[in-house]
Amino acid sequence: SSNASTEGTPEKIRMDYAYYSPTSLVLKEKGWLEEEFEEEGIEIEWVLSQGSNKALEFLNSNSVDFGSSAGAAALISKANGAPIKNVYIYSKPEWTALVTMPDSDISSVKDLSGKKVAATIGTDPYIFLLRALSAEGIPAADVEIINMQHGDGANALTKGSVDAWAGLDPNMARVELESDASLFYRNVDFNTYGFLNVREDFAADYPEYVNRVIAAYEKAREWTIENPEEAAGILAKEASISMEVAQLTMERNDFSEAIPEMIHHDALIEAGKVLQAGEVIEANVDLEEITSELIEPSFAEETIGD
Amino acid sequence: MSLELKNVGRTFADKQAVRDVSFTAKQGEIIGLLGTSGCGKSTILRAISGLDSEYDGEIAVNGKVTRDIQEEVGFIFQEPRLFPWLTVLDNVTFGLKGSKSEKEKLGKAYLENVGLNDSAHLFPKQLSGGMAQRVAIARALVTSPEILLLDEPFSALDAFTKMQLQDLLLNIWKTYQSTIVIVTHDIDEATYLCDRIIILRGQPGKIDKEIGISEPRPRARGSMLLADIKTEILESLGLNRTEVLVK
Amino acid sequence: MSLELKNVGRTFADKQAVRDVSFTAKQGEIIGLLGTSGCGKSTILRAISGLDSEYDGEIAVNGKVTRDIQEEVGFIFQEPRLFPWLTVLDNVTFGLKGSKSEKEKLGKAYLENVGLNDSAHLFPKQLSGGMAQRVAIARALVTSPEILLLDEPFSALDAFTKMQLQDLLLNIWKTYQSTIVIVTHDIDEATYLCDRIIILRGQPGKIDKEIGISEPRPRARGSMLLADIKTEILESLGLNRTEVLVK
Amino acid sequence: MEKLESEVSSVLTKDYASKRKQQIKRSKNVENIVLGSIISIILLFVWEILSRLEVFPSYMLPAPSVVLGTIIGLGQDGSLWGHIGITTYRVLAGFVLGTAVAVVLGSFVGFYQKAEQLFDPMIQAFRSIPSLAWVPLFILWMGIGEPSKITMIGVGVFFPVYLNMVSGIFGVDRKLIEVGKINKLNSFQLVTRIILPASLPSFLTGLRSGLGLGWMFVVAAELMGASQGLGYLLVLGQNTLSPETILASIILFAVIGKLTDWILKIVEARALHWQDRLVKS
Amino acid sequence: MEKLESEVSSVLTKDYASKRKQQIKRSKNVENIVLGSIISIILLFVWEILSRLEVFPSYMLPAPSVVLGTIIGLGQDGSLWGHIGITTYRVLAGFVLGTAVAVVLGSFVGFYQKAEQLFDPMIQAFRSIPSLAWVPLFILWMGIGEPSKITMIGVGVFFPVYLNMVSGIFGVDRKLIEVGKINKLNSFQLVTRIILPASLPSFLTGLRSGLGLGWMFVVAAELMGASQGLGYLLVLGQNTLSPETILASIILFAVIGKLTDWILKIVEARALHWQDRLVKS
Ligand SMILES: Nc1ncnc2c1ncn2[C@@H]1O[C@H](COP(=O)(O)OP(=O)(O)OP(=O)(O)O)[C@@H](O)[C@H]1O
Ligand SMILES: Nc1ncnc2c1ncn2[C@@H]1O[C@H](COP(=O)(O)OP(=O)(O)OP(=O)(O)O)[C@@H](O)[C@H]1O
Ligand SMILES: [Mg+2]
Ligand SMILES: [Mg+2]
């Protein structure tokens, strides 16, 4: 590994940043990590993840040490044997909801039967859709789920090719603002949180450094909570989106909880069941077990304490 | 069909290849073009055919000045130019119209004429040089064109085959009263076939001499008159002082 | 270098093209191959050169039986086969080794020999048929090969140029004592150049006759002996009954 | 009697000869297949071994046997044929569409100076637009149905076919075209009877290139709301972080792409038998 | 005196003639560019008008003026050059890499029967694997640095260059190769002095095809952790649902792709001036 160490010190720490994790943007922008490790001569390398699956690919291939993903995505990867741990929650986002166009006759989940709904299989919006359907007692088979990438789904919705879309921010914020699309079903608890994952190797070799990275993240989180306006500005600039979209996206992020806890555990198990039903995770996987293996609160607890 | 060239010349990218060529060919006349290599014989044929329209001067076909490709022109190029993806028979029938069986019948007849009836199914890559040339000859003759432009048609052939094909050409000429312009390096051939022989010379080439041959056809290949004309031509090419050539 | 063919034959996909050809050429001998179109002359040259190794029988060069391409063989093909992407000069110097300026000097000298010194910079598409053939001749001669295989080298040339080049060939032969096998349809050429003329006939072709010519060089083109030999050859090709041919 | 015997025997020899030829041909075919698979088989072996030795982590690059298991699993639950069938159908339909348009446009551009000046620059510009970039545009223009997917694949096929066609036409020997002109062919006949056959080698290369691109564009096409197909399988694998699925789809792409290319290669060999090629050493 | 005058005048005419030739050439170039842009300009106009009339919804297909504004905006904040520069660099590096490998492998396969039997089948199979499918494999093998991106683009370039090269070599006239053999060229010389020049038309088409594919593979390459580049811009636009960004990247792809292709086209025209082509009507 490129982290060939002398006395337990990594040569460099490879972080990912992602537009779906505003905290990571703030951290990168402020340069607190660089500051923290400057004296030891440890380099910080930033890599952009365009989506959860890319972040996990980077982690798995030992291209980054820390990667940000949706909780469900981390779970799927873990179920496939990925050597990762979740050590920190960067936000509790409400990044997904069910969206339809204003002139549509859909106003609740019940109206979805027999309709075409776009969603990206395996991702949070997909899980959200399935959980929403099962919560309302509609069999998934009654709905025609069209597998499309998030952006394409939004396009298909505005074009009228599908009746509804399990949306994802910032795309969702944008259609909401610009095409008057309405979020007809929202439920924060059906989202699976923003997970900061670390490679198991790294965590085992340099536990101290995991703590220090978490500490830096904490600093960014607190700053974000205190300066929502400026944080939105950073997001808008980095992701090249308009300020309104950025603000709306930020509003739907709850940065108050950072330590992985039972509630995250439970949310993942629920998501895992849906995924198992959808054959994304194999039926013989023990969800309890891999969820416990995935979520490792000890670092955050140690750093943040309470 | 009659042919009339008036002051025809051709310049390629600043280099003049041939200039000031004028002659007339009446319907049914056979004209021979002789001249040193590179003096512009092929260039003249291409101008007459209309394949090249960038010449100076004027060419009239049947009294009409034109630069287009003429209907009813047959051209035997200096190279065989066979289509490599067609069999010998298909190459020969290439320019024919009509039903397939008719075309094949005609094509086979002409292949027989050039002595290639066994080779109808071969592809050009399987032919010898002379065979390819004969296929090209058959392809041009089969359309029984009213104007025939021949660019060294028989040069790749042995003496025996050559004579046979010369007679075939005369047969066709007799049947269709074609007007023929033939480029050749073989003086015996020129005297045997032509009513008039035009000798080009120089670079850029221009007409040096015109010799008429009035002997009626069929001519005897060994005839005294032809032998005299041959001597005249050789002399005008500066070739009768054989000793000079032997170093 | 000497050449020896023993019962050479060649069959293309079930069709025999030539069979049972045997002859020997001593160092410095000039052998002529005559025969009707398609009787296998080019095929024999290709076998000698080693370009074709699928023949039957044996060919020995300098006493050694081999089927490989020989060092020091020059081949003038029946078509010019110029490289279209090279200028005339580069085509001529293609087979030469050594420094660029040396090559160019030699190349230019040979271009001069074939009368193309003005055309060194042209590309093949700008050449007339005879010019292209002359470039090919220069390309083969410039390497001063010990064995020269010529497949109708002068057939596309006018009488004057042809004679010049025949003498050029004899010059080179004298200088390098090359062994030469030449295919030609021109009987005058054969008698002027060759020590021995081999006449092929039939399809598949086989040797019909061998005629030796002992007249020393330089020969006079009009000499009586050569005229007699010509008559003999014409007779053996069945061509002296001129009347028969005139329909 | 003697003559008869010799005739019979000659017939027999001939028979024998043609049989031997067939045998030789067949054994050459077998040899070809064996030689052609050697490298693939070696690679698979090395991969399998490295996987077993855990040099490649299974969560990223599972062993070939595991991937094969996935494919067999797909075959057993029946979905495999659906994926292969629909994708092959889309590629072939798009191939036909793209080729047809390329032939028409290519002939025009190759033949008429004005057409070249007008159309070629724009076509060349479109050529470097990546498949993914077309996705939103196609959704906008044609929605997410089959026509949209097939057209998208057609776009991919179009470019190499067009490019090879045009350059093939440019390369046709003037000498042959002149023969056509002397025979008074009109432009259409010139194209069909001389230019197309003469540029056939280049055109066939274009077809093979185009078919390859067709397979590549499938992924973008199947991003537009497909629920079946190899491209769908690939994207699904990436979204669900399932390397077996990704590799299974890659292998299926390779195998089926190879098969279709092989058909074209046979067509090519047949159509170009007249070429005066060197027999290779 | 008279002679002198006529000489002077002839010199003058010659001078005049060559000047006129230059003028004609220049005005032909201008004509080419004008004709070549007509269709693009018309399309842009129609698009602009339809957008203004709101036939195209602006949240899906903004007007060209808006897209232009986006590009200018990128230019003003300076990031435009970064995007263009890095992507062009990657494409060119990948182009060089892919071409080099294709030339070496293509010559071998084109020239040696055994090499063809061994390598060609596998290469043909790889040819239909979509760019997106390579992404996880490249991340695994080479990580996410520049080498990995450049190699990925090289893969895209490789296939068409290889294919055209091999088929070009197959199509080389046996007659010309024989001239080389008689001149005792060894295999290497045969390839460089005869086979390559003779197959140059096909090879150059391959290069142009390959360059196009290079531009297409950029997107996949820049999925591997890039934070700059046109492919990044495209994916960013798709992830943030910003049609202006998507279209801006498409237009940049088209324009810069066209420019690089134009360079190749000039090279092609220069390198193939010896072809005996028909002057087009
Ligand atoms: N590659 C080939 N495949 C099949 N048949 C061939 C091939 N090359 C030559 N032949 C046949 O072999 C015979 C002899 O051909 P060759 O070229 O040797 O004739 P030639 O004596 O040189 O005739 P010419 O004077 O017309 O050039 C011909 O019948 C020809 O059809
Ligand atoms: N396309 C061309 N471009 C430039 N020059 C050309 C072109 N075609 C012919 N020429 C030149 O024109 C001159 C005459 O050529 P042409 O082919 O008419 O000669 P020819 O009399 O037929 O000679 P040959 O007997 O050798 O066939 C030559 O000097 C040749 O170089
Ligand atoms: Mg000529
Ligand atoms: Mg021959």
Short mmCIF file of N, CA and C in Angstrom, two decimals, chain B residues 134-204:
data_model
loop_
_atom_site.label_atom_id
_atom_site.label_comp_id
_atom_site.label_asym_id
_atom_site.label_seq_id
_atom_site.Cartn_x
_atom_site.Cartn_y
_atom_site.Cartn_z
N ARG B 134 -6.64 -8.90 -73.20
CA ARG B 134 -7.66 -9.39 -74.12
C ARG B 134 -9.06 -9.24 -73.53
N VAL B 135 -9.16 -9.43 -72.22
CA VAL B 135 -10.47 -9.21 -71.60
C VAL B 135 -10.89 -7.75 -71.79
N ALA B 136 -9.93 -6.85 -71.60
CA ALA B 136 -10.24 -5.44 -71.77
C ALA B 136 -10.67 -5.15 -73.20
N ILE B 137 -10.02 -5.81 -74.15
CA ILE B 137 -10.39 -5.61 -75.54
C ILE B 137 -11.83 -6.09 -75.77
N ALA B 138 -12.13 -7.28 -75.26
CA ALA B 138 -13.47 -7.80 -75.43
C ALA B 138 -14.49 -6.86 -74.79
N ARG B 139 -14.17 -6.31 -73.62
CA ARG B 139 -15.10 -5.42 -72.93
C ARG B 139 -15.42 -4.19 -73.77
N ALA B 140 -14.41 -3.67 -74.46
CA ALA B 140 -14.66 -2.46 -75.25
C ALA B 140 -15.38 -2.79 -76.55
N LEU B 141 -15.04 -3.93 -77.15
CA LEU B 141 -15.64 -4.24 -78.45
C LEU B 141 -17.07 -4.72 -78.33
N VAL B 142 -17.40 -5.34 -77.20
CA VAL B 142 -18.71 -5.99 -77.08
C VAL B 142 -19.85 -4.98 -77.18
N THR B 143 -19.56 -3.71 -76.85
CA THR B 143 -20.63 -2.72 -76.92
C THR B 143 -20.80 -2.16 -78.33
N SER B 144 -20.05 -2.71 -79.28
CA SER B 144 -20.05 -2.25 -80.68
C SER B 144 -20.17 -0.74 -80.78
N PRO B 145 -19.16 -0.03 -80.29
CA PRO B 145 -19.19 1.42 -80.27
C PRO B 145 -18.97 2.02 -81.65
N GLU B 146 -19.50 3.22 -81.85
CA GLU B 146 -19.35 3.88 -83.15
C GLU B 146 -18.01 4.60 -83.25
N ILE B 147 -17.50 5.01 -82.09
CA ILE B 147 -16.13 5.55 -82.09
C ILE B 147 -15.30 4.65 -81.19
N LEU B 148 -14.18 4.21 -81.69
CA LEU B 148 -13.34 3.32 -80.90
C LEU B 148 -11.99 3.99 -80.68
N LEU B 149 -11.62 4.15 -79.42
CA LEU B 149 -10.32 4.73 -79.11
C LEU B 149 -9.46 3.62 -78.50
N LEU B 150 -8.37 3.30 -79.15
CA LEU B 150 -7.57 2.17 -78.69
C LEU B 150 -6.17 2.66 -78.33
N ASP B 151 -5.78 2.42 -77.07
CA ASP B 151 -4.47 2.87 -76.62
C ASP B 151 -3.53 1.67 -76.49
N GLU B 152 -2.75 1.43 -77.48
CA GLU B 152 -1.85 0.28 -77.52
C GLU B 152 -2.56 -1.01 -77.12
N PRO B 153 -3.59 -1.36 -77.85
CA PRO B 153 -4.42 -2.48 -77.39
C PRO B 153 -3.70 -3.82 -77.45
N PHE B 154 -2.78 -3.99 -78.41
CA PHE B 154 -2.25 -5.33 -78.64
C PHE B 154 -0.79 -5.46 -78.20
N SER B 155 -0.29 -4.46 -77.45
CA SER B 155 1.15 -4.46 -77.19
C SER B 155 1.57 -5.59 -76.27
N ALA B 156 0.65 -6.09 -75.45
CA ALA B 156 1.06 -7.15 -74.53
C ALA B 156 0.86 -8.54 -75.12
N LEU B 157 0.59 -8.60 -76.42
CA LEU B 157 0.24 -9.90 -77.00
C LEU B 157 1.32 -10.42 -77.92
N ASP B 158 1.39 -11.74 -77.98
CA ASP B 158 2.34 -12.36 -78.89
C ASP B 158 1.90 -12.16 -80.33
N ALA B 159 2.83 -12.34 -81.24
CA ALA B 159 2.60 -12.04 -82.65
C ALA B 159 1.35 -12.73 -83.18
N PHE B 160 1.16 -13.98 -82.81
CA PHE B 160 0.06 -14.75 -83.35
C PHE B 160 -1.29 -14.19 -82.88
N THR B 161 -1.41 -14.06 -81.58
CA THR B 161 -2.65 -13.53 -81.03
C THR B 161 -2.92 -12.13 -81.55
N LYS B 162 -1.86 -11.36 -81.62
CA LYS B 162 -1.98 -10.00 -82.09
C LYS B 162 -2.64 -9.94 -83.47
N MET B 163 -2.16 -10.78 -84.37
CA MET B 163 -2.72 -10.77 -85.73
C MET B 163 -4.19 -11.16 -85.71
N GLN B 164 -4.50 -12.16 -84.92
CA GLN B 164 -5.90 -12.58 -84.84
C GLN B 164 -6.78 -11.43 -84.39
N LEU B 165 -6.30 -10.71 -83.38
CA LEU B 165 -7.14 -9.65 -82.83
C LEU B 165 -7.21 -8.45 -83.77
N GLN B 166 -6.13 -8.21 -84.51
CA GLN B 166 -6.20 -7.15 -85.52
C GLN B 166 -7.31 -7.46 -86.52
N ASP B 167 -7.39 -8.71 -86.90
CA ASP B 167 -8.43 -9.07 -87.86
C ASP B 167 -9.81 -8.98 -87.22
N LEU B 168 -9.88 -9.35 -85.96
CA LEU B 168 -11.16 -9.20 -85.25
C LEU B 168 -11.59 -7.73 -85.27
N LEU B 169 -10.64 -6.85 -85.01
CA LEU B 169 -10.93 -5.42 -85.00
C LEU B 169 -11.47 -4.98 -86.37
N LEU B 170 -10.80 -5.45 -87.42
CA LEU B 170 -11.25 -5.07 -88.77
C LEU B 170 -12.65 -5.61 -89.06
N ASN B 171 -12.92 -6.79 -88.57
CA ASN B 171 -14.26 -7.35 -88.73
C ASN B 171 -15.31 -6.45 -88.12
N ILE B 172 -15.03 -6.05 -86.90
CA ILE B 172 -15.99 -5.20 -86.21
C ILE B 172 -16.12 -3.87 -86.92
N TRP B 173 -15.01 -3.34 -87.34
CA TRP B 173 -15.01 -2.08 -88.07
C TRP B 173 -15.90 -2.19 -89.31
N LYS B 174 -15.79 -3.35 -90.00
CA LYS B 174 -16.56 -3.54 -91.21
C LYS B 174 -18.05 -3.62 -90.89
N THR B 175 -18.36 -4.34 -89.83
CA THR B 175 -19.76 -4.53 -89.49
C THR B 175 -20.40 -3.22 -89.04
N TYR B 176 -19.70 -2.48 -88.16
CA TYR B 176 -20.37 -1.31 -87.55
C TYR B 176 -19.90 0.01 -88.13
N GLN B 177 -18.98 -0.04 -89.11
CA GLN B 177 -18.47 1.20 -89.70
C GLN B 177 -17.99 2.17 -88.62
N SER B 178 -17.30 1.63 -87.62
CA SER B 178 -16.80 2.46 -86.53
C SER B 178 -15.69 3.38 -87.03
N THR B 179 -15.63 4.56 -86.40
CA THR B 179 -14.48 5.43 -86.59
C THR B 179 -13.46 5.04 -85.51
N ILE B 180 -12.23 4.79 -85.92
CA ILE B 180 -11.26 4.25 -84.96
C ILE B 180 -10.03 5.14 -84.88
N VAL B 181 -9.61 5.44 -83.66
CA VAL B 181 -8.30 6.07 -83.47
C VAL B 181 -7.47 5.10 -82.64
N ILE B 182 -6.35 4.68 -83.18
CA ILE B 182 -5.56 3.68 -82.50
C ILE B 182 -4.14 4.18 -82.25
N VAL B 183 -3.72 4.09 -80.99
CA VAL B 183 -2.34 4.42 -80.65
C VAL B 183 -1.53 3.14 -80.69
N THR B 184 -0.41 3.14 -81.33
CA THR B 184 0.38 1.92 -81.37
C THR B 184 1.85 2.25 -81.52
N HIS B 185 2.69 1.32 -81.09
CA HIS B 185 4.12 1.47 -81.33
C HIS B 185 4.59 0.51 -82.41
N ASP B 186 3.66 -0.30 -82.88
CA ASP B 186 4.01 -1.34 -83.83
C ASP B 186 3.71 -0.80 -85.24
N ILE B 187 4.75 -0.53 -85.98
CA ILE B 187 4.56 0.12 -87.28
C ILE B 187 3.86 -0.80 -88.26
N ASP B 188 4.17 -2.10 -88.18
CA ASP B 188 3.48 -3.05 -89.05
C ASP B 188 1.98 -3.02 -88.78
N GLU B 189 1.67 -2.95 -87.49
CA GLU B 189 0.26 -2.90 -87.10
C GLU B 189 -0.40 -1.65 -87.69
N ALA B 190 0.29 -0.51 -87.55
CA ALA B 190 -0.27 0.74 -88.04
C ALA B 190 -0.52 0.66 -89.54
N THR B 191 0.46 0.16 -90.26
CA THR B 191 0.27 0.11 -91.71
C THR B 191 -0.79 -0.91 -92.10
N TYR B 192 -0.91 -1.96 -91.35
CA TYR B 192 -1.90 -2.98 -91.70
C TYR B 192 -3.32 -2.48 -91.45
N LEU B 193 -3.47 -1.66 -90.40
CA LEU B 193 -4.84 -1.29 -90.01
C LEU B 193 -5.31 0.05 -90.55
N CYS B 194 -4.41 1.04 -90.64
CA CYS B 194 -4.89 2.43 -90.70
C CYS B 194 -5.09 2.95 -92.12
N ASP B 195 -6.03 3.93 -92.21
CA ASP B 195 -6.18 4.70 -93.43
C ASP B 195 -5.19 5.86 -93.43
N ARG B 196 -4.88 6.32 -92.22
CA ARG B 196 -3.99 7.44 -92.10
C ARG B 196 -3.17 7.27 -90.83
N ILE B 197 -1.90 7.63 -90.91
CA ILE B 197 -1.04 7.52 -89.73
C ILE B 197 -0.54 8.91 -89.37
N ILE B 198 -0.75 9.31 -88.12
CA ILE B 198 -0.29 10.62 -87.67
C ILE B 198 0.88 10.40 -86.73
N ILE B 199 1.98 11.05 -87.04
CA ILE B 199 3.17 10.86 -86.22
C ILE B 199 3.38 12.09 -85.36
N LEU B 200 3.42 11.86 -84.06
CA LEU B 200 3.67 12.96 -83.11
C LEU B 200 5.13 12.93 -82.71
N ARG B 201 5.64 14.10 -82.35
CA ARG B 201 7.04 14.14 -81.95
C ARG B 201 7.27 15.27 -80.98
N GLY B 202 8.30 15.14 -80.16
CA GLY B 202 8.73 16.23 -79.30
C GLY B 202 8.06 16.21 -77.95
N GLN B 203 8.58 17.05 -77.09
CA GLN B 203 7.95 17.19 -75.79
C GLN B 203 7.88 18.67 -75.47
N PRO B 204 6.77 19.32 -75.49
CA PRO B 204 5.43 18.81 -75.75
C PRO B 204 5.28 18.31 -77.18
#
